[in-house]
Each structure stands twice: as C-alpha cells, then as structure tokens.
Coordinates of C-alpha atoms and ligand atoms in Angstrom, one line a residue:
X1 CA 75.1 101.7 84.7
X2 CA 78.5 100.9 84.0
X3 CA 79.9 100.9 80.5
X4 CA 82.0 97.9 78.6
X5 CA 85.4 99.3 78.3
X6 CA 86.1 100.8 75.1
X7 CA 88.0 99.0 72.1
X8 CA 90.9 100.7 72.2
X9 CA 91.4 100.3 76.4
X10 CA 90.8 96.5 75.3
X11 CA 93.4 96.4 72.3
X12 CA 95.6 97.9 75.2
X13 CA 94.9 95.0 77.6
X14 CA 95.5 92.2 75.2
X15 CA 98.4 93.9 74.5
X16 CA 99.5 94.3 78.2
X17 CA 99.4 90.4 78.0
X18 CA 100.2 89.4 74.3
X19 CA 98.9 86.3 71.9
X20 CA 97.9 83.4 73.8
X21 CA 96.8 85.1 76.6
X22 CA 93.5 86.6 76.7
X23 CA 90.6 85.5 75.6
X24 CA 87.3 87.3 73.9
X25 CA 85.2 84.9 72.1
X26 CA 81.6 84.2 73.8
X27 CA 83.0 80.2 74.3
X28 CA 86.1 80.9 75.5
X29 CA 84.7 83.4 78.3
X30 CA 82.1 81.5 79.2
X31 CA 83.7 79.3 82.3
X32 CA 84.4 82.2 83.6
X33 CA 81.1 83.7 84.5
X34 CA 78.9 81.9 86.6
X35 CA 80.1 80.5 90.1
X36 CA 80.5 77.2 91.0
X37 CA 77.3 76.9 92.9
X38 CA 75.4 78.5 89.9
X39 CA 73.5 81.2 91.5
X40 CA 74.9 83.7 89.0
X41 CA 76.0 84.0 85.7
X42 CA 77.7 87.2 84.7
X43 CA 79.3 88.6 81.1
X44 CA 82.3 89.6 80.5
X45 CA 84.1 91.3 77.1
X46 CA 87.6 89.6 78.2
X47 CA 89.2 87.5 80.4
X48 CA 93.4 88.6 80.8
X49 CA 95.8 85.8 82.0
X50 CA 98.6 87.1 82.5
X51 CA 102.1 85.3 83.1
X52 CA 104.3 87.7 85.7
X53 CA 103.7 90.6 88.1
X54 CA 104.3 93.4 85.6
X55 CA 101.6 91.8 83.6
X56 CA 99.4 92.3 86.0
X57 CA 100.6 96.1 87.3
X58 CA 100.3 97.1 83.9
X59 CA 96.8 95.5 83.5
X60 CA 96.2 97.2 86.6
X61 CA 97.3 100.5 85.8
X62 CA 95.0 100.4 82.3
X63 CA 92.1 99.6 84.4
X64 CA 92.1 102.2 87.0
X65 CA 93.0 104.7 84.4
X66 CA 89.6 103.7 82.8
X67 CA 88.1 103.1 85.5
X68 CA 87.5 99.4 84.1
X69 CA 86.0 96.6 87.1
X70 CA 88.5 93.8 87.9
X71 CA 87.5 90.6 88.8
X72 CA 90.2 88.3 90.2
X73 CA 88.9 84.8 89.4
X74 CA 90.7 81.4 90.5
X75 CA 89.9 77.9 90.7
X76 CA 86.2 79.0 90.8
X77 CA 85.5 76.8 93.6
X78 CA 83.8 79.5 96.2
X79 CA 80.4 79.3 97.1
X80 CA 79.7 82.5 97.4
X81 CA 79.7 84.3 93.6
X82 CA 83.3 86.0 94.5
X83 CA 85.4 85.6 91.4
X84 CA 82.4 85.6 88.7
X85 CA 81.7 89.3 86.6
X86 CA 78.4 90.9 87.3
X87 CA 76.0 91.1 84.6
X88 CA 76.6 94.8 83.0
X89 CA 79.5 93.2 80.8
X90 CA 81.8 95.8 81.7
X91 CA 83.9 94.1 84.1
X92 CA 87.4 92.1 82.8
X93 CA 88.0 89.1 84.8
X94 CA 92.0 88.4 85.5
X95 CA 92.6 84.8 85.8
X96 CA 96.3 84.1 88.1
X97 CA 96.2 80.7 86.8
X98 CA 99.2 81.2 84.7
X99 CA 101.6 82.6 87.9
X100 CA 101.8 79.3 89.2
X101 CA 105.9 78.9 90.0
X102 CA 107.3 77.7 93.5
X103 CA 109.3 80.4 93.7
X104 CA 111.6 78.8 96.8
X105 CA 111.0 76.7 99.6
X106 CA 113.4 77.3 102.1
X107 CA 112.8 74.2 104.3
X108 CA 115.2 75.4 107.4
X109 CA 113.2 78.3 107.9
X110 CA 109.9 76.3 107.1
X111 CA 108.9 78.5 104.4
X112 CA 107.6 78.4 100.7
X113 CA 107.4 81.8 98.6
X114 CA 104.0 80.4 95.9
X115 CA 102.6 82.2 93.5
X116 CA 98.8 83.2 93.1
X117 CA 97.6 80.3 90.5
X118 CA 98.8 76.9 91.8
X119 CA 96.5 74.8 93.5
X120 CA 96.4 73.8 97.1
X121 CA 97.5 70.4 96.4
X122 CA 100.3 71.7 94.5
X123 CA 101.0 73.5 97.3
X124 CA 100.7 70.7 99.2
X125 CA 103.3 68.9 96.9
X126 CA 105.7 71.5 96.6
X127 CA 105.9 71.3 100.5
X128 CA 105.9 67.5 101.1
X129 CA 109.3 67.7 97.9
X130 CA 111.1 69.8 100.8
X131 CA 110.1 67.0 103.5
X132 CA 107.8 69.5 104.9
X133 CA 103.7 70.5 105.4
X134 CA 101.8 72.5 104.1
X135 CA 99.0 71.8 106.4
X136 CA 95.7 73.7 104.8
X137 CA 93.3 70.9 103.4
X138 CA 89.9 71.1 101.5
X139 CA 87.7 68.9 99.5
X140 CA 88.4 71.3 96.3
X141 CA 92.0 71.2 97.1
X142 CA 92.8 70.0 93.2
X143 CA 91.4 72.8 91.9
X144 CA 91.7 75.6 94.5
X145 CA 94.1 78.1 94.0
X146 CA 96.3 79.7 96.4
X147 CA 95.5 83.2 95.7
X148 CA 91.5 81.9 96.0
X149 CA 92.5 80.6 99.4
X150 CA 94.4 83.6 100.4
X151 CA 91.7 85.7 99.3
X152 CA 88.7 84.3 101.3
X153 CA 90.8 83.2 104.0
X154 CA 89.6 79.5 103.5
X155 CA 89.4 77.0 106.1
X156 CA 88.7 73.4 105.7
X157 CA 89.7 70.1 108.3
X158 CA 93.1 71.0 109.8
X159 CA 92.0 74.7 111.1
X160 CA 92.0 73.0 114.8
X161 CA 95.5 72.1 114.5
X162 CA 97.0 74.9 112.4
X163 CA 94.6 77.4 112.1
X164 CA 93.0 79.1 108.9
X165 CA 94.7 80.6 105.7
X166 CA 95.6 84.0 107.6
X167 CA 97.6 82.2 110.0
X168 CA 99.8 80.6 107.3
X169 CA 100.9 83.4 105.9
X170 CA 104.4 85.1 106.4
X171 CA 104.2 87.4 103.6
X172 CA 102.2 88.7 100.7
X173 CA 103.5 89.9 97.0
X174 CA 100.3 92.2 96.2
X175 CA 99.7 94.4 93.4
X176 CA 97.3 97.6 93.8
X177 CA 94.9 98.7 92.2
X178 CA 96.9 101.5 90.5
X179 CA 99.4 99.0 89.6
X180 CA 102.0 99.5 92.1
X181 CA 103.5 96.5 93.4
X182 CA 103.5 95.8 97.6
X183 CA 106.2 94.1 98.0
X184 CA 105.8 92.0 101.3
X185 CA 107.3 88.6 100.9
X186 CA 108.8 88.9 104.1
X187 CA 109.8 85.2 105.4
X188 CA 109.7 86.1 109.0
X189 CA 107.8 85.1 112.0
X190 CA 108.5 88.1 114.2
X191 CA 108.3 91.3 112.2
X192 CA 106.9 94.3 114.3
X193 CA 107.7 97.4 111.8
X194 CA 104.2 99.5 111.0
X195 CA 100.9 98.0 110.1
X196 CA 100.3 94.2 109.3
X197 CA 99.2 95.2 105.5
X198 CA 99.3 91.4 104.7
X199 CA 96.5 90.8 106.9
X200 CA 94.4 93.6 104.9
X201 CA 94.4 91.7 101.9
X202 CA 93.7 88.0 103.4
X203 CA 89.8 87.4 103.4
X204 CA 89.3 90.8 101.4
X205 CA 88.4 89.0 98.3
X206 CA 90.3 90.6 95.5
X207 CA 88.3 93.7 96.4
X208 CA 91.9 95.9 97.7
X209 CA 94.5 94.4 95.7
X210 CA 95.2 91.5 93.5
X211 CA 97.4 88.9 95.4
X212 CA 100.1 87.3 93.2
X213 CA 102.3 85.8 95.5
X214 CA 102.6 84.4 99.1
X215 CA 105.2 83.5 101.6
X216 CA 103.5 80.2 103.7
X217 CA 104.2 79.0 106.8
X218 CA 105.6 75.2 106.6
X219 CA 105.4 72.8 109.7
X220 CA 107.0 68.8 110.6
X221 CA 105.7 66.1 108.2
X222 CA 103.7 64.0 110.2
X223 CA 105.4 60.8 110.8
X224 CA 102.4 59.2 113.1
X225 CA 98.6 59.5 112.1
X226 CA 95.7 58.2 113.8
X227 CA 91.9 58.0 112.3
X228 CA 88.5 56.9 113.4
X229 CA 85.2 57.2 112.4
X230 CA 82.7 57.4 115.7
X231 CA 79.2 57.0 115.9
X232 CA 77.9 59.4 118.7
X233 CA 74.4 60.2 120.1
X234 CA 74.4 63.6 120.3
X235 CA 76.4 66.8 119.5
X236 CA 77.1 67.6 122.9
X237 CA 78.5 64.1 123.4
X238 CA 81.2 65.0 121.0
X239 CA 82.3 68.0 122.3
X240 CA 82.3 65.4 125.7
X241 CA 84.6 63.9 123.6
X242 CA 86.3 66.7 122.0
X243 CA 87.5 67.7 125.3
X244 CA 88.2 64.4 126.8
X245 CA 90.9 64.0 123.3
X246 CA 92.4 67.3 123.8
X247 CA 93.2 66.8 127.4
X248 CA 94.9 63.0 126.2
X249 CA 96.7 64.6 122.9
X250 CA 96.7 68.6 123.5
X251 CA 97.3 69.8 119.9
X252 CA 98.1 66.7 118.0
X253 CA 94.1 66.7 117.9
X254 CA 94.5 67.4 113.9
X255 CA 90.6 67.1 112.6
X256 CA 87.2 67.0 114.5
X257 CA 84.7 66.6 112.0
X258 CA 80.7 66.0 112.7
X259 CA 78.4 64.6 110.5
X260 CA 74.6 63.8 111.0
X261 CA 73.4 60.2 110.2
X262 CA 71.5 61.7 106.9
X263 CA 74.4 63.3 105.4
X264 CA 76.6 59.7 106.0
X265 CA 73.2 58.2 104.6
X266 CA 73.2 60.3 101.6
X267 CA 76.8 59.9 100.8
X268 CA 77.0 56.0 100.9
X269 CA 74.1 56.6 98.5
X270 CA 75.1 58.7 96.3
X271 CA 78.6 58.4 95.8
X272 CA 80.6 55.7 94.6
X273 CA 82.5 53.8 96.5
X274 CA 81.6 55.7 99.4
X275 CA 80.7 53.2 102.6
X276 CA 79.6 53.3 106.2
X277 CA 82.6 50.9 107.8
X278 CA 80.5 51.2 111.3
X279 CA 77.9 48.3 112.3
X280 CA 75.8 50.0 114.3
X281 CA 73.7 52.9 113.0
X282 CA 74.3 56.5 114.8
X283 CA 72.7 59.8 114.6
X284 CA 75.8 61.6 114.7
X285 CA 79.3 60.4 113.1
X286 CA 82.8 62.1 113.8
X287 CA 86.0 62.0 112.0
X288 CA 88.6 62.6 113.8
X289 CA 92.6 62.6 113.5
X290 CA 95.3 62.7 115.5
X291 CA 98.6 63.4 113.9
X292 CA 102.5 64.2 114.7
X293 CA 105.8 64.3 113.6
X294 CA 107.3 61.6 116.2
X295 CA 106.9 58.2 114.8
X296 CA 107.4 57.0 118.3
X297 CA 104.3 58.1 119.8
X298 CA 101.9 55.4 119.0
X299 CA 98.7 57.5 118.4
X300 CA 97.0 54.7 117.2
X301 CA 97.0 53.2 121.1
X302 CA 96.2 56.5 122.4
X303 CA 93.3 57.4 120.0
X304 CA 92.1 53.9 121.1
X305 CA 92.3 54.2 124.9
X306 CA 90.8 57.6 124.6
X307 CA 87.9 56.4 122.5
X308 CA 87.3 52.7 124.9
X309 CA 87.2 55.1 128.2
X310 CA 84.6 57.8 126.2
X311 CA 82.9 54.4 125.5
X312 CA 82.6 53.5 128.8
X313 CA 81.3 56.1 130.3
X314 CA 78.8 56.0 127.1
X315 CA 79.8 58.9 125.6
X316 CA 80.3 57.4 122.0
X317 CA 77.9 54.6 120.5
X318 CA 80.3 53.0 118.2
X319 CA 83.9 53.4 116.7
X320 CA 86.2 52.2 114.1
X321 CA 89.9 53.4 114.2
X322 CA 91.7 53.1 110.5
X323 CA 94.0 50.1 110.4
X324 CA 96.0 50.9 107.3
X325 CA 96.4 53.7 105.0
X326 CA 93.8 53.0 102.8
X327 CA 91.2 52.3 105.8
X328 CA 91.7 56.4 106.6
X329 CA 91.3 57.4 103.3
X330 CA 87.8 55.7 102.7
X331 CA 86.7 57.6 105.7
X332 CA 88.0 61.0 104.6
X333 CA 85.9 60.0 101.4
X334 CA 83.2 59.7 103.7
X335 CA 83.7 63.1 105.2
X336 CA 84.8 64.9 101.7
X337 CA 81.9 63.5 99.9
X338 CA 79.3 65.2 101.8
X339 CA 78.5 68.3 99.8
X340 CA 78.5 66.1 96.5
X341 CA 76.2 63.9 98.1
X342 CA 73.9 66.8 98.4
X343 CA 74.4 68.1 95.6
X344 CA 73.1 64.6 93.6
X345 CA 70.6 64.3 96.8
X346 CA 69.0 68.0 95.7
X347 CA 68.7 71.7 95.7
X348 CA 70.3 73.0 99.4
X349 CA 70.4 76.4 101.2
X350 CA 73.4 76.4 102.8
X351 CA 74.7 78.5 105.9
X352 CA 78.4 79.1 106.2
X353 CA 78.6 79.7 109.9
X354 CA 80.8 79.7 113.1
X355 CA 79.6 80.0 116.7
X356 CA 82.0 79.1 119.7
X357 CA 82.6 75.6 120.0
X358 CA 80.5 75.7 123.4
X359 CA 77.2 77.2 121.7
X360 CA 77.5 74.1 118.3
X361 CA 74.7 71.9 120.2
X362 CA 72.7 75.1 121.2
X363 CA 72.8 75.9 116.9
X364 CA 72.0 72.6 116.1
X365 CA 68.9 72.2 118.4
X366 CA 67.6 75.9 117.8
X367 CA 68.6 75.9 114.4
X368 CA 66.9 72.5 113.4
X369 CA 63.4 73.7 114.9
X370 CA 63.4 76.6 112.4
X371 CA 63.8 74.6 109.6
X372 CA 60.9 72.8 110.7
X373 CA 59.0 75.6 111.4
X374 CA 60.1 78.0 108.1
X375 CA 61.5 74.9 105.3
X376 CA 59.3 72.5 106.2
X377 CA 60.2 70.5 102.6
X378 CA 63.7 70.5 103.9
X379 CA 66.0 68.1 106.0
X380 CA 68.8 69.8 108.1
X381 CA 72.2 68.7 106.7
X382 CA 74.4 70.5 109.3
X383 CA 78.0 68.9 109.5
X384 CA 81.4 70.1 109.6
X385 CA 84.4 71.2 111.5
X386 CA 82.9 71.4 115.0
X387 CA 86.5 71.8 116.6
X388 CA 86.7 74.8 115.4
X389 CA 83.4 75.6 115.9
X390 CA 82.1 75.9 111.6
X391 CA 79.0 74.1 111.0
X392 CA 78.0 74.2 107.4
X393 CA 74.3 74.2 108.6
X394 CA 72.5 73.0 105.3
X395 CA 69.3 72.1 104.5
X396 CA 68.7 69.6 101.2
X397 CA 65.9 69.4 99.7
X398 CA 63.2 66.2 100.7
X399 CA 62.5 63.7 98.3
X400 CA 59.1 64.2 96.2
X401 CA 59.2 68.3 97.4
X402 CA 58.8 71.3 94.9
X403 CA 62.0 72.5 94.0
X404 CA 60.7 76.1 93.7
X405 CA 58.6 76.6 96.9
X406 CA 61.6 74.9 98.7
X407 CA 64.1 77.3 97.3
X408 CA 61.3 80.3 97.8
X409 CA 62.4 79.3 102.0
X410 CA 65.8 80.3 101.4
X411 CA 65.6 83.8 102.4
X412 CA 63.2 84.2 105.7
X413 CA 65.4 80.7 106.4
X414 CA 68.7 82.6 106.4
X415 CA 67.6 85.6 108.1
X416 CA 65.9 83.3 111.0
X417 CA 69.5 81.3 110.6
X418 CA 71.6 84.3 110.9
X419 CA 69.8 86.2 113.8
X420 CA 70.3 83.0 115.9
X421 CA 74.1 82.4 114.4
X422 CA 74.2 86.4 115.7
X423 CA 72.5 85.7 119.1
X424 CA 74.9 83.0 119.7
X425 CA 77.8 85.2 119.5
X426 CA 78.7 83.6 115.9
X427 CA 79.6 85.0 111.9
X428 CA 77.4 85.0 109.3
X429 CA 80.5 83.6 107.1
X430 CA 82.9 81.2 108.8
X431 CA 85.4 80.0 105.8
X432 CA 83.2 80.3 102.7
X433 CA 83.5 84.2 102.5
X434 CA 80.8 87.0 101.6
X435 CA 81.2 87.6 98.0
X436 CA 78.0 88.9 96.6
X437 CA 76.3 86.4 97.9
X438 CA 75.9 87.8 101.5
X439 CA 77.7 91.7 101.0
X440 CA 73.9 93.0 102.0
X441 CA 73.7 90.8 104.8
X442 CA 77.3 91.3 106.1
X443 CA 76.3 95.3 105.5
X444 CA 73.5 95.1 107.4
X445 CA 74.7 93.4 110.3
X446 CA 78.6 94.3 111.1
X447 CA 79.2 96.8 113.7
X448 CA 78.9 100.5 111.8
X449 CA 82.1 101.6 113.0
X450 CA 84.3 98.3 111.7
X451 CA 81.9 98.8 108.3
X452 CA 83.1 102.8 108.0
X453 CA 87.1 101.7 108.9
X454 CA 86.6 98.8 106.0
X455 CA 85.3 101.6 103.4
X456 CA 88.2 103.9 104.6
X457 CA 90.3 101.1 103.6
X458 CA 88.8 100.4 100.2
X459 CA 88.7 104.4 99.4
X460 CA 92.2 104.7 100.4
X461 CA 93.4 101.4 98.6
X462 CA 91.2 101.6 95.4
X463 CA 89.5 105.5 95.3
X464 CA 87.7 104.8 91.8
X465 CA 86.1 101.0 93.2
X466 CA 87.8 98.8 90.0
X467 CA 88.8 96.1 92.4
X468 CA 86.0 93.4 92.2
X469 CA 83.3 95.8 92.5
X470 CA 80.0 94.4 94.5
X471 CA 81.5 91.8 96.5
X472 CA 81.8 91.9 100.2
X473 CA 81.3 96.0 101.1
X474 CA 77.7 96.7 99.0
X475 CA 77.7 99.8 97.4
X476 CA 75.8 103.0 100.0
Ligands
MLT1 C1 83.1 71.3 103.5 O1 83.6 71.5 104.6 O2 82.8 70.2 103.0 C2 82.9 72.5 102.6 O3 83.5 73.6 103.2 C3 81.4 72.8 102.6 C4 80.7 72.4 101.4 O4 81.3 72.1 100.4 O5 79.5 72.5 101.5
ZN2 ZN1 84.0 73.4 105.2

C-alpha cells in the first residue's frame, strides 16, 4: 500500500509553492476529495496550488523523485471520480485554479493561448472581448475549468457544429511528469512535423502530464440565432427531423438536443422557474439551434419553414420557435436543468454513452426494456445530444422505491447497458470520461492491442505511475 509522502518531501512542496499556497489542515482539504457526484471520498495530506509553470515542474520533479501520486484536480465538476485522491492518503492533489491568465487572443488568426484554471465561461468571455467564439458550452460552464475540459475531452450542446474539446485545440503547454516542460503552444492549423503529442494528453485525464496551458481554436460570433422547443413522438421522428434540418441549414445546425416527456416533467417540477412553453404534451421534446455569423440570413424563417413542412408530413407534434432573447434562454434552462432535476427527483445510475446517430432509437427501445427487466424501481431518463449521437441514458429513481435495492441494480444494469451500447457499435464513455469510475470497465472491454499501446504510452511518459494513479488504465 502506498505511503503518505514523508515530512520533509512535503516541507519541500510547500516550499516549491510558498505561503498562501498550499493547504494542510483536515478543513481546508476537504473540498478537494470527494467528486461531484459523491461516489467517493478520498484523503489527502496536501493540496499545492501553484501560480506559474515552474511551480508546477518543480512540484513535478519532487514528486516523481518520491515517487509521490499526483492528482490534477479542477472545477470538480466530472462525473466520473477523476480529479478526487484515493483513499491511502498518500496522493497530493495539484489544483491549476490559480494559472488562470488569457495569455493572448490573437483574433486575426482566431486563436486564444488560456491557461489551465479559468473556467469555460471565462473562456467564453475572453473570446466574445476579441469579437470572437469560443464555441464549447456546458451546464457547469461557470465552474469548469479549461484544463478539466481539456483533460476529459468534454463535450456538451455545440459538439454537432464544432465538434468536442480535441478539436478546439491548436496547441498544448504540458508539463511531464518529471517536470520538464512540452512546450506546444503552436497557433497553427496545418502543422505536419512528427507525432500529434497534443492529442495524447486531451481525454487522458491528467494521468500523462499535467496540462497548464492551451492554444483554442476561435470561430465568427454568431450574428443570427434561431431556437425552438419541439414536441416529437418518437426518437426516430427526430432524427426524421434531424436530417430534414441539415439538408435546409447544412452546418449552421448548432444544437440537437432530445429530452423524454419525464425529464421536461421533472424539471418544470423541480426547478425554479423552469416551464414547459409547449401546449400540447409530447413524449419526446427537442431543443434545437440554428446559428450563423450573417445577420442577413433570417434563420428564424428558415427554422420555421423547416419545422411547418416536418409538421405536415407529421413528423413533429408541436413546436415553439424563441421570439426574443429571453424566450431562448428559458428553453436552454429547460434543457440545462435536466440533471438537477434528477438530482432533487432522486438517486440515478447514469450511462455516459455514444452510439452512431442512426442506432439512438435502436438504444433507446433496447435499452428502456432492460431497465424494465433489471431496475424495475427505475424510470429511464435518457436525453441528450442526439446530433452527435450522446445519450446520457439515465435511470432516476421512482417515487416511494428503496433507495438501496435501487442502487443494488446499478451494476448488472450497466453491464446489460454497456454490452448493448458495445453491440451497437457505441463507447462506454461519450464526453463524461473513465476516471475511476469505469477504468475496469474500459480495461475489460477496449481492444488489447489499443490497451498495450495506451500502457506503452503511460510507461514511457510517466515510468514510476505518479500521474493520477487509478484513473482510466486500472493497474494489471
Ligand atoms: C448534460 O448534458 O446535461 C450533462 O452532460 C449530463 C449530466 O449532467 O447528467
Ligand atoms: Zn452531456
């Protein structure tokens, strides 16, 4: 079993960072060890936050002397136990939230070089102050960090248009686990010397590296936006539609976002100020967007057109399209709400998956008859961003049901989830990541030869395993 690191390798670490910048005491550490979800709750003997790159090299380069576990932790907003210590108490967790400059936004070349610890809507900001977009979006986007986005590769409602966190990035500042410093904040767009290292460390979870800086791709401000909310009957109705809106507005399609009836229901009751502007009840809602630069192109009259000849042919029920500003944001609070809907609703086991877009109603229909079959005290809750084909197929907890013999499900559940999510052609983790959460599962199921490269990797990037040890490759 690993050992806490001794006194004098922690005097060293506080020293690395100086006074004001670490932290020790049983209260102060204690936000930083359980997960947001709160499936675990590590220990810790110190948590570093360091202020610049060296900082965190030199912290580095103590640890892996040592041999000292390092556990990059950001916002704390993943689901899957990523950035929280295990329970040993012998790992330090390193906090980016003080590297939080804009180090330049170069808005000719639609760039921004960001540092680890500001949020996503700081991001955001810092993009919007050049006249530019920064186009990822998430619920959690006000506490979020960067680096916590780099690292699992998040997703979220805009990954139709512009694709997911890898495909944002131009450039990465990285520092190793013996403290060297990669040095990769290459603004480019075409850039074919060697190996993409960036890519390496995107989605790997702090477990090669520790990520401090990025160079993100900008795009146009939008200038024209259209919203509706759309009551639909079925799931492959909406992909109907889905197809019938990308042939009318190729990629100006921004967000395609499902929802059943019970997680609108839910919402509306559980959250305030959250309502249901549709008359007619539906069992399936969408959100959708439609967004450009041109202020000329009237999206508004196109989204309608689209949505009165889908409704024709009766391939939506009902549909409102957002009138003003304010109309659009109360049905993104709709949308957004969801997960603390569930949340107040009850317990949930939640499934992170992806399947081609084609194969969504096949999940759904397959998916919802094991739940009745193996969670029988559950509803399904699955909703998300079918345009890119990530379903966040949840189950919440009935009303009046044991919490205990409904959580007991969760297991045979996800296995019975997973092998169909497999079957399908789909990932066991779409945009949430794998974490500890699902490292055994990942391990058991990815292709032996792709697991062997990835341990090559980590035993050529970090040989003595200090990088956030446990999460995503399980020990063998
Ligand atoms: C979402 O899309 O709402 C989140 O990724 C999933 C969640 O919070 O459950
Ligand atoms: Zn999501």
């Amino acid at each position: 079993m690993p050992r806490p690191p001794d006194p004098k390798t922690l005097g060293e670490l506080k020293a690395a960072v100086g006074a004001g910048s670490w932290l020790d005491s049983p209260d102060s550490v204690e936000p930083y060890l359980s997960d947001f979800r709160r499936l675990y709750h590590g220990a810790t003997p110190l948590v570093l936050l360091p202020r610049s790159v060296a900082e965190v090299a030199q912290i580095l380069r103590i640890c892996n002397r040592e041999e000292v576990g390092v556990v990059p932790h950001g916002g704390n907003t993943s689901y899957c136990g990523g950035a929280t210590p295990d329970e040993t108490g012998s790992q330090i967790v390193l906090c980016l939230r003080q590297l939080h400059r804009v180090r330049q936004t170069d808005a000719a070349n639609y760039s921004m070089v960001i540092e680890a610890g500001c949020t996503l809507a700081e991001a955001q900001a810092a993009a919007r102050e050049a006249d530019r977009l920064f186009p990822l979006s998430l619920g959690s986007e006000g506490t979020a960090q960067i680096g916590g986005n780099l690292s699992t590769n998040a997703g979220g409602t805009a990954v139709l248009r512009y694709g997911m966190m890898r495909d944002l990035v131009l450039g990465l500042e990285v520092v190793l686990a013996d403290g060297r410093v990669l040095n990769g904040l290459k603004s480019l767009r075409k850039d074919n010397t060697g190996y993409d290292l960036k890519s390496l460390f995107v989605g790997a979870e702090g477990t090669l590296g520790v990520i401090t800086a990025a160079c993100l791709k900008l795009f146009p401000l939008p200038a024209d936006t259209a919203t509706a909310l759309v009551g639909i009957d079925s799931p492959q109705r909406a992909l109907d539609l889905l197809a019938r809106l990308r042939t009318a507005a190729g990629d100006q399609v921004t967000s395609f976002e499902l929802m059943p009836r019970l997680a609108v229901e839910l919402t509306v009751q559980h959250v305030p100020g959250v309502a249901n502007p549709l008359d007619q009840n539906s069992p399936w809602y969408l959100l959708i967007e439609l967004s450009s630069p041109n202020p000329h192109q009237d999206l508004l009259t196109l989204l309608t057109a689209t949505l009165e000849a889908a409704a024709e042919r009766n391939t939506i029920v009902d549909a409102m399209l957002a009138t003003s500003i304010a109309q659009a944001h109360a049905m993104w609070k709709l949308r957004e709400s969801v997960p603390e809907a569930q949340r107040r609703h009850g317990a949930s086991l939640k499934h992170d998956v992806s399947v081609p877009v084609s194969a969504i109603p096949v999940l759904i229909e397959e998916g919802s008859a094991l739940v009745h079959r193996l969670a029988p005290e559950g509803d399904v809750i699955a909703y998300g961003h079918a345009g890119d084909g990530n379903l966040h197929f949840n189950v919440g907890q009935k009303p009046d049901t044991d919490i205990k013999s409904f959580m007991a499900r969760g297991p045979v559940l996800e296995l019975a989830v997973f092998d169909l999510v497999e079957s399908l052609g789909g990932s066991i983790s779409a945009e949430h990541g794998i974490g500890r959460l699902k490292a055994a599962e990942f391990a058991r199921r990815a292709d032996p030869a792709e697991l062997d490269v990835m341990r090559d990797l980590k035993r050529a990037l970090d040989p003595k395993g200090i990088m956030n040890p446990g999460k995503v490759l399980c020990e063998r």
